[in-house]
Every structure is written in structure tokens, then in C-alpha cells.
GROMACS .gro file of C-alpha atoms in nm:
model
   52
    1MET     CA    1   8.641  22.817  11.995
    2LEU     CA    2   8.948  22.628  11.880
    3VAL     CA    3   9.131  22.644  12.215
    4PRO     CA    4   8.885  22.420  12.410
    5ILE     CA    5   8.899  22.159  12.134
    6ILE     CA    6   9.280  22.157  12.147
    7VAL     CA    7   9.280  22.133  12.527
    8ILE     CA    8   9.030  21.844  12.532
    9GLY     CA    9   9.216  21.667  12.250
   10THR     CA   10   9.543  21.702  12.439
   11LEU     CA   11   9.388  21.559  12.755
   12VAL     CA   12   9.249  21.263  12.562
   13LEU     CA   13   9.588  21.197  12.402
   14VAL     CA   14   9.764  21.219  12.740
   15TYR     CA   15   9.514  20.974  12.890
   16VAL     CA   16   9.547  20.726  12.604
   17GLY     CA   17   9.927  20.757  12.608
   18THR     CA   18   9.959  20.699  12.981
   19TYR     CA   19   9.716  20.405  12.963
   20ALA     CA   20   9.923  20.244  12.687
   21LEU     CA   21  10.247  20.300  12.875
   22ASN     CA   22  10.096  20.159  13.195
   23LYS     CA   23   9.994  19.838  13.018
   24LYS     CA   24  10.357  19.781  12.915
   25VAL     CA   25  10.493  19.804  13.271
   26PRO     CA   26  10.521  19.464  13.442
   27ILE     CA   27  10.380  19.406  13.789
   28PRO     CA   28  10.657  19.434  14.052
   29GLU     CA   29  10.756  19.105  14.215
   30GLU     CA   30  10.673  19.226  14.567
   31CYS     CA   31  10.317  19.307  14.457
   32ARG     CA   32  10.247  18.968  14.302
   33ASP     CA   33  10.243  18.800  14.644
   34LEU     CA   34   9.970  19.032  14.774
   35THR     CA   35   9.693  18.866  14.576
   36ASP     CA   36   9.611  18.498  14.609
   37ALA     CA   37   9.457  18.396  14.279
   38ALA     CA   38   9.258  18.107  14.428
   39THR     CA   39   9.078  18.320  14.688
   40CYS     CA   40   9.042  18.642  14.491
   41THR     CA   41   8.680  18.759  14.513
   42ALA     CA   42   8.744  19.130  14.472
   43CYS     CA   43   8.544  19.149  14.152
   44HIS     CA   44   8.355  18.936  13.905
   45ASN     CA   45   8.548  19.047  13.599
   46PHE     CA   46   8.600  18.751  13.364
   47THR     CA   47   8.902  18.923  13.204
   48CYS     CA   48   9.087  18.953  13.534
   49SER     CA   49   9.456  18.872  13.492
   50TYR     CA   50   9.468  18.698  13.831
   51LYS     CA   51   9.209  18.433  13.748
   52LYS     CA   52   9.357  18.334  13.410
   0.00000   0.00000   0.00000
């Protein structure tokens, strides 16, 4: 009964850790040119970093 809890807890910690590390990585310069902020209509997310 304890093993599934440990496995699920480990998966959650790995997910949270990789998410936090991914947020710290800057966007590569060659990828910044791919999105034009003025014409971006990919989503309607008001927290989008492209729309500022």
C-alpha cells in the first residue's frame, strides 16, 4: 500500500521539478523570431508572454 503512494509522490515531484526548471530556461534567440507578437492569434490567453 505504501509503494503506490511513493511512486505517485515521486512522479509529482519530478513533474513539479521539471516545470520549475523549464521556467528558468530562456527562450532561444532563433525561436523568438518565429512568433510575431502583433499577429499572434494562436490562443486567447491573457497571460501570454508574447502579448505583454
